[in-house]
PDB file of C-alpha atoms in Angstrom:
ATOM      1  CA  MET A   6      22.291  -2.120   7.195  1.00  0.00           C
ATOM      2  CA  LYS A   7      19.490  -2.920   9.595  1.00  0.00           C
ATOM      3  CA  PHE A   8      20.744  -0.720  12.453  1.00  0.00           C
ATOM      4  CA  LYS A   9      21.018   1.952   9.904  1.00  0.00           C
ATOM      5  CA  VAL A  10      17.422   1.463   9.147  1.00  0.00           C
ATOM      6  CA  LEU A  11      16.309   1.613  12.399  1.00  0.00           C
ATOM      7  CA  ILE A  12      18.457   4.609  13.211  1.00  0.00           C
ATOM      8  CA  VAL A  13      16.745   6.285  10.699  1.00  0.00           C
ATOM      9  CA  MET A  14      13.324   5.676  11.587  1.00  0.00           C
ATOM     10  CA  PHE A  15      13.869   6.295  15.149  1.00  0.00           C
ATOM     11  CA  MET A  16      15.332   9.892  14.159  1.00  0.00           C
ATOM     12  CA  MET A  17      12.085   9.894  11.852  1.00  0.00           C
ATOM     13  CA  ILE A  18       9.671   9.686  14.968  1.00  0.00           C
ATOM     14  CA  LEU A  19      11.967  12.113  17.196  1.00  0.00           C
ATOM     15  CA  THR A  20      11.965  14.852  14.202  1.00  0.00           C
ATOM     16  CA  VAL A  21       8.728  15.161  12.522  1.00  0.00           C
ATOM     17  CA  GLY A  22       7.313  16.579  15.303  1.00  0.00           C
ATOM     18  CA  CYS A  23       6.082  19.949  13.869  1.00  0.00           C
ATOM     19  CA  SER A  24       2.559  19.396  12.592  1.00  0.00           C
ATOM     20  CA  LYS A  25      -0.685  19.220  14.231  1.00  0.00           C
ATOM     21  CA  ASP A  26      -1.580  16.636  16.567  1.00  0.00           C
ATOM     22  CA  LYS A  27      -4.210  14.387  14.865  1.00  0.00           C
ATOM     23  CA  THR A  28      -7.149  11.968  16.643  1.00  0.00           C
ATOM     24  CA  ALA A  29      -6.979   8.223  16.444  1.00  0.00           C
ATOM     25  CA  ILE A  30     -10.027   6.684  14.687  1.00  0.00           C
ATOM     26  CA  THR A  31     -11.290   4.082  17.239  1.00  0.00           C
ATOM     27  CA  GLY A  32     -11.376   0.118  16.385  1.00  0.00           C
ATOM     28  CA  SER A  33     -14.818   0.029  15.705  1.00  0.00           C
ATOM     29  CA  ASP A  34     -15.111   3.234  13.550  1.00  0.00           C
ATOM     30  CA  PHE A  35     -12.522   1.755  11.537  1.00  0.00           C
ATOM     31  CA  TYR A  36     -14.486  -0.995  10.866  1.00  0.00           C
ATOM     32  CA  ASP A  37     -17.576   0.716   9.951  1.00  0.00           C
ATOM     33  CA  LYS A  38     -15.712   2.899   7.603  1.00  0.00           C
ATOM     34  CA  ALA A  39     -13.863  -0.297   6.082  1.00  0.00           C
ATOM     35  CA  ILE A  40     -17.431  -2.246   5.781  1.00  0.00           C
ATOM     36  CA  GLU A  41     -18.727   1.242   4.261  1.00  0.00           C
ATOM     37  CA  ALA A  42     -16.012   1.173   1.640  1.00  0.00           C
ATOM     38  CA  GLU A  43     -16.968  -2.613   0.670  1.00  0.00           C
ATOM     39  CA  TYR A  44     -13.770  -4.075   1.972  1.00  0.00           C
ATOM     40  CA  LYS A  45     -14.087  -7.732   4.001  1.00  0.00           C
ATOM     41  CA  VAL A  46     -12.810  -7.576   7.768  1.00  0.00           C
ATOM     42  CA  VAL A  47     -11.428 -10.136   9.647  1.00  0.00           C
ATOM     43  CA  ASP A  48     -11.316  -9.618  13.685  1.00  0.00           C
ATOM     44  CA  ASN A  49      -7.877 -10.801  14.447  1.00  0.00           C
ATOM     45  CA  THR A  50      -8.083  -9.479  18.360  1.00  0.00           C
ATOM     46  CA  TYR A  51      -8.113 -12.236  20.081  1.00  0.00           C
ATOM     47  CA  GLN A  52      -4.793 -13.327  19.010  1.00  0.00           C
ATOM     48  CA  PHE A  53      -2.913 -10.279  20.373  1.00  0.00           C
ATOM     49  CA  ASP A  54      -3.213  -9.183  23.864  1.00  0.00           C
ATOM     50  CA  TYR A  55      -1.558  -5.824  23.258  1.00  0.00           C
ATOM     51  CA  ALA A  56      -4.373  -4.221  21.468  1.00  0.00           C
ATOM     52  CA  ASP A  57      -8.374  -3.516  22.135  1.00  0.00           C
ATOM     53  CA  TYR A  58      -9.046  -4.193  18.326  1.00  0.00           C
ATOM     54  CA  VAL A  59      -7.174  -5.652  15.601  1.00  0.00           C
ATOM     55  CA  TYR A  60      -8.358  -6.129  11.580  1.00  0.00           C
ATOM     56  CA  SER A  61      -7.289  -7.020   8.587  1.00  0.00           C
ATOM     57  CA  ILE A  62      -8.526  -6.499   5.110  1.00  0.00           C
ATOM     58  CA  THR A  63      -7.315  -8.458   2.376  1.00  0.00           C
ATOM     59  CA  LYS A  64      -8.784  -8.301  -1.412  1.00  0.00           C
ATOM     60  CA  GLY A  65      -6.657  -9.384  -4.376  1.00  0.00           C
ATOM     61  CA  ASP A  66      -3.089  -7.777  -3.998  1.00  0.00           C
ATOM     62  CA  LEU A  67      -4.305  -5.626  -0.875  1.00  0.00           C
ATOM     63  CA  LYS A  68      -3.068  -5.913   2.308  1.00  0.00           C
ATOM     64  CA  MET A  69      -4.419  -3.556   5.171  1.00  0.00           C
ATOM     65  CA  TYR A  70      -3.883  -3.767   9.114  1.00  0.00           C
ATOM     66  CA  PHE A  71      -5.479  -1.620  11.878  1.00  0.00           C
ATOM     67  CA  VAL A  72      -4.565  -1.915  15.483  1.00  0.00           C
ATOM     68  CA  ASP A  73      -5.894   0.211  17.999  1.00  0.00           C
ATOM     69  CA  GLY A  74      -3.510  -0.873  20.880  1.00  0.00           C
ATOM     70  CA  LYS A  75      -3.527  -0.316  24.658  1.00  0.00           C
ATOM     71  CA  LYS A  76      -0.018   1.479  24.793  1.00  0.00           C
ATOM     72  CA  SER A  77       1.296   3.466  22.605  1.00  0.00           C
ATOM     73  CA  TYR A  78       5.070   2.034  22.748  1.00  0.00           C
ATOM     74  CA  ASP A  79       3.474  -1.104  21.235  1.00  0.00           C
ATOM     75  CA  ILE A  80       2.085   0.779  18.380  1.00  0.00           C
ATOM     76  CA  LYS A  81       5.617   2.711  17.700  1.00  0.00           C
ATOM     77  CA  GLY A  82       7.449  -0.769  17.898  1.00  0.00           C
ATOM     78  CA  LEU A  83       4.916  -1.828  15.339  1.00  0.00           C
ATOM     79  CA  PHE A  84       5.585   0.967  13.614  1.00  0.00           C
ATOM     80  CA  LEU A  85       9.303   1.005  13.540  1.00  0.00           C
ATOM     81  CA  ASP A  86       9.453  -3.062  12.518  1.00  0.00           C
ATOM     82  CA  GLU A  87       7.545  -2.519   9.564  1.00  0.00           C
ATOM     83  CA  CYS A  88       8.708   0.451   8.324  1.00  0.00           C
ATOM     84  CA  ALA A  89      12.069  -1.416   8.424  1.00  0.00           C
ATOM     85  CA  ASN A  90      10.266  -4.344   6.384  1.00  0.00           C
ATOM     86  CA  VAL A  91       9.202  -2.041   4.030  1.00  0.00           C
ATOM     87  CA  TYR A  92      12.699  -0.496   3.264  1.00  0.00           C
ATOM     88  CA  LYS A  93      13.884  -4.436   2.847  1.00  0.00           C
ATOM     89  CA  ASN A  94      11.322  -4.928  -0.033  1.00  0.00           C
ATOM     90  CA  MET A  95      12.487  -1.628  -2.028  1.00  0.00           C
ATOM     91  CA  THR A  96      14.333  -2.179  -5.059  1.00  0.00           C
ATOM     92  CA  GLU A  97      17.152   1.000  -5.999  1.00  0.00           C
ATOM     93  CA  GLU A  98      14.325   3.148  -7.024  1.00  0.00           C
ATOM     94  CA  TYR A  99      11.299   4.275  -5.130  1.00  0.00           C
ATOM     95  CA  ASP A 100       9.312   7.510  -4.012  1.00  0.00           C
ATOM     96  CA  LYS A 101       9.298   7.839   0.135  1.00  0.00           C
ATOM     97  CA  SER A 102       7.634  10.749   2.047  1.00  0.00           C
ATOM     98  CA  THR A 103       7.394  11.218   5.461  1.00  0.00           C
ATOM     99  CA  THR A 104       5.084  13.119   7.646  1.00  0.00           C
ATOM    100  CA  GLY A 105       4.084  13.667  11.289  1.00  0.00           C
ATOM    101  CA  GLY A 106       3.225  15.445  14.141  1.00  0.00           C
ATOM    102  CA  GLU A 107       3.438  15.765  18.142  1.00  0.00           C
ATOM    103  CA  ASN A 108       1.160  12.298  18.316  1.00  0.00           C
ATOM    104  CA  TRP A 109       1.493  10.686  14.898  1.00  0.00           C
ATOM    105  CA  THR A 110       4.044   9.749  12.078  1.00  0.00           C
ATOM    106  CA  THR A 111       3.333   8.251   8.265  1.00  0.00           C
ATOM    107  CA  LEU A 112       5.561   6.701   5.846  1.00  0.00           C
ATOM    108  CA  LYS A 113       4.609   6.571   2.370  1.00  0.00           C
ATOM    109  CA  ILE A 114       6.838   4.629   0.137  1.00  0.00           C
ATOM    110  CA  LYS A 115       5.996   3.248  -3.433  1.00  0.00           C
ATOM    111  CA  ASN A 116       8.179   1.772  -6.467  1.00  0.00           C
ATOM    112  CA  ASP A 117       7.161   1.142  -9.733  1.00  0.00           C
ATOM    113  CA  GLU A 118       4.810  -1.875  -8.772  1.00  0.00           C
ATOM    114  CA  THR A 119       3.993  -1.176  -5.086  1.00  0.00           C
ATOM    115  CA  PHE A 120       2.350   1.115  -2.665  1.00  0.00           C
ATOM    116  CA  TYR A 121       3.091   1.211   1.124  1.00  0.00           C
ATOM    117  CA  TYR A 122       1.606   2.938   3.452  1.00  0.00           C
ATOM    118  CA  VAL A 123       2.803   2.905   7.380  1.00  0.00           C
ATOM    119  CA  SER A 124       1.214   5.327   9.845  1.00  0.00           C
ATOM    120  CA  TRP A 125       0.424   5.884  13.734  1.00  0.00           C
ATOM    121  CA  ILE A 126      -1.827   8.100  15.657  1.00  0.00           C
ATOM    122  CA  LYS A 127      -1.542   7.843  19.167  1.00  0.00           C
ATOM    123  CA  ASP A 128      -2.381   4.216  20.403  1.00  0.00           C
ATOM    124  CA  THR A 129      -3.631   2.743  16.563  1.00  0.00           C
ATOM    125  CA  TYR A 130      -1.639   1.914  13.744  1.00  0.00           C
ATOM    126  CA  LEU A 131      -2.270   1.206  10.056  1.00  0.00           C
ATOM    127  CA  TYR A 132      -0.453  -0.702   7.757  1.00  0.00           C
ATOM    128  CA  VAL A 133      -1.428  -0.951   3.558  1.00  0.00           C
ATOM    129  CA  GLU A 134       0.216  -2.372   0.918  1.00  0.00           C
ATOM    130  CA  ALA A 135      -1.150  -2.901  -2.727  1.00  0.00           C
ATOM    131  CA  PRO A 136      -0.483  -2.313  -6.418  1.00  0.00           C
ATOM    132  CA  LEU A 137       0.437   0.880  -7.420  1.00  0.00           C
ATOM    133  CA  SER A 138      -2.522   1.141  -9.519  1.00  0.00           C
ATOM    134  CA  LYS A 139      -5.114   0.845  -6.326  1.00  0.00           C
ATOM    135  CA  GLU A 140      -3.033   4.061  -4.488  1.00  0.00           C
ATOM    136  CA  LYS A 141      -5.833   6.876  -5.629  1.00  0.00           C
ATOM    137  CA  GLU A 142      -8.432   4.262  -3.944  1.00  0.00           C
ATOM    138  CA  LEU A 143      -6.754   3.850  -1.014  1.00  0.00           C
ATOM    139  CA  LYS A 144      -5.223   7.324  -0.098  1.00  0.00           C
ATOM    140  CA  LYS A 145      -9.121   8.033  -0.739  1.00  0.00           C
ATOM    141  CA  PHE A 146     -10.210   5.847   2.384  1.00  0.00           C
ATOM    142  CA  ILE A 147      -6.779   6.685   4.272  1.00  0.00           C
ATOM    143  CA  ASP A 148      -8.190  10.248   4.300  1.00  0.00           C
ATOM    144  CA  SER A 149     -11.673   9.030   5.242  1.00  0.00           C
ATOM    145  CA  ILE A 150     -10.523   7.383   8.550  1.00  0.00           C
ATOM    146  CA  GLY A 151      -8.001  10.541   9.098  1.00  0.00           C
ATOM    147  CA  TYR A 152      -4.699   8.883   8.419  1.00  0.00           C
TER     148      TYR A 152
END
């Protein structure tokens, strides 16, 4: 099963290249936008040698992670790993959408309880996990940072 999920994720990255390029937000800009949105941001950069910035946000049941990496293959690896983890957490019933372009890919999944958003743009990565009731608020924030 794991192998099938990884193949699907790899094919998704390869086949979604029909949309325009996106510009990745910098780590410092992400930090500023998150503070502006009144999130408490924790700098975890010192724990990771493959990234220039690593931020985590937790607020109640909300989990959000942003990585501004040094190399895109590290970021794509994070994306694939996290997509596989999200699929493991899914029940039988869920809604899924994927979009992407030449330098980005996004996976959105939700079930009756939880909203997941996993995305990479160039050398950056964003992961969001939250109760479904916070989906609208989070989509607004995600749009504000260009993801």
